[in-house]
Amino acid sequence: MIRLAVLGHPVGHSRSPAMHNAALAALGLGSEWRYEAIKVAPGGFEARVRAMPGEGFAGANVTVPHKGAALALADELSGVAREVGAANTLIFAGGEIRAENTDADGLLNALPASPAGRRALVLGAGGAGRAAVWALVREGAEVEVWNRTELRSRHLCDELGGRPASDPAQGDYELIVNTTAVGLRGEDPFEQLPLDPAGFAPGQTVVDMVYGVEQTPLLAAAGKAGASVVDGIEVLVQQGALSLRLWTGCEAPVEVMRSAARA
Ligand code: ATR
């Protein structure tokens, strides 16, 4: 068996095993490859990863809270991983660990249209926020960044581009991307983020990286106002499709992955 895994803490809720195993089966690789979820506490991350090549792993996805640690331990970094400052994908080959970031292009692939020339607001300045800002700036969007801790968004913009926004005017943006953790534990996004449920408009695209069983309150309000919505599962599918191609060299069956992730 060639093994793949997602490493996170927590990781039990992850849709990645179902999504990737369905994709591997559809590619005819189901009897050779298997994808699993492995819960790894922060203190144990490096030792866990270093043992993986010897246990038959060809690669791994890395999620909260390990994306920075994944970058730090790699022998080789892709340009995107280095610039974003986080890795969500590891590839084990030739005795080396290579770090990639597919979150950035995954977000772009999840959007219904190119963000070039569009006014975009990114909420959050963690790893997911950095990938979003990097991708949108590279595509030529006019990016503003809001973060609860303003120092962090200022720092992010100094490094990656975009402008910090301390009091963003929700109606001014054609694209709004929530990369914060707000909503993961049932928090009210309209209490924690500078957004008003009645402030969305048709013509806007709203992305919420948070996903759960039901549509998030953020996307429900945006959809009700006539905005286009992109949920965290779609972003997960798109980053996963890029990771799968890096490991297997095969074009990913995106529709199969989407159905499995949503099942
Ligand atoms: P990730 O790598 O998934 O982005 P992270 O680095 O822990 O995770 O970042 C989490 C993001 O969610 C940060 O932007 C954080 O804001 P702070 O920098 O101020 O901590 C944001 N966040 C988490 N809980 C929040 C809350 N209740 N209200 C607003 N922002 C929140």
Short mmCIF file of C-alpha atoms and ligand atoms in Angstrom, two decimals, residues 64-65 67 86 123-130 146-150 152-153 178-182 185 187 192-193, ligand 1:
data_model
loop_
_atom_site.label_atom_id
_atom_site.label_comp_id
_atom_site.label_asym_id
_atom_site.label_seq_id
_atom_site.Cartn_x
_atom_site.Cartn_y
_atom_site.Cartn_z
CA VAL A 64 -4.42 23.28 11.68
CA PRO A 65 -2.19 23.82 13.64
CA LYS A 67 1.06 24.39 8.51
CA ALA A 86 2.82 27.87 5.23
CA LEU A 123 -10.88 38.54 6.83
CA GLY A 124 -8.13 36.92 8.89
CA ALA A 125 -4.36 36.94 8.90
CA GLY A 126 -3.46 33.36 9.86
CA GLY A 127 -2.11 30.74 7.47
CA ALA A 128 -5.32 30.56 5.46
CA GLY A 129 -5.47 34.35 5.25
CA ARG A 130 -1.90 34.53 4.02
CA TRP A 146 -9.06 42.93 8.14
CA ASN A 147 -7.92 41.02 11.23
CA ARG A 148 -9.08 41.08 14.84
CA THR A 149 -5.47 41.66 15.87
CA GLU A 150 -4.58 44.53 13.60
CA ARG A 152 -0.99 40.88 12.29
CA SER A 153 -2.83 42.17 9.21
CA ASN A 178 -13.55 34.70 5.47
CA THR A 179 -10.38 32.86 6.43
CA THR A 180 -10.84 33.29 10.19
CA ALA A 181 -11.84 30.45 12.48
CA VAL A 182 -15.06 32.28 13.38
CA ARG A 185 -17.22 26.53 17.23
CA GLU A 187 -19.59 31.69 17.11
CA GLN A 192 -17.05 38.69 15.70
CA LEU A 193 -16.43 40.02 12.18
P1 ATR B 1 -5.24 29.43 10.15
O1 ATR B 1 -3.88 28.94 9.87
O2 ATR B 1 -6.32 28.40 9.98
O3 ATR B 1 -5.58 30.70 9.45
P2 ATR B 1 -4.62 30.78 12.68
O4 ATR B 1 -3.24 31.10 12.25
O5 ATR B 1 -4.83 30.27 14.08
O6 ATR B 1 -5.28 29.64 11.77
O7 ATR B 1 -5.54 32.04 12.42
C1 ATR B 1 -6.84 32.10 12.84
C2 ATR B 1 -7.49 33.39 12.33
O8 ATR B 1 -8.83 33.46 12.84
C3 ATR B 1 -6.78 34.65 12.79
O9 ATR B 1 -6.93 35.64 11.81
C4 ATR B 1 -7.57 35.00 14.06
O10 ATR B 1 -7.48 36.36 14.45
P3 ATR B 1 -6.29 36.86 15.42
O11 ATR B 1 -5.07 37.02 14.57
O12 ATR B 1 -6.80 38.14 15.98
O13 ATR B 1 -6.14 35.78 16.47
C5 ATR B 1 -8.95 34.67 13.59
N1 ATR B 1 -9.91 34.47 14.68
C6 ATR B 1 -10.01 33.39 15.48
N2 ATR B 1 -11.02 33.55 16.36
C7 ATR B 1 -11.57 34.77 16.10
C8 ATR B 1 -12.64 35.53 16.66
N3 ATR B 1 -13.40 35.05 17.65
N4 ATR B 1 -12.91 36.74 16.12
C9 ATR B 1 -12.18 37.23 15.11
N5 ATR B 1 -11.15 36.56 14.53
C10 ATR B 1 -10.85 35.36 15.03
#
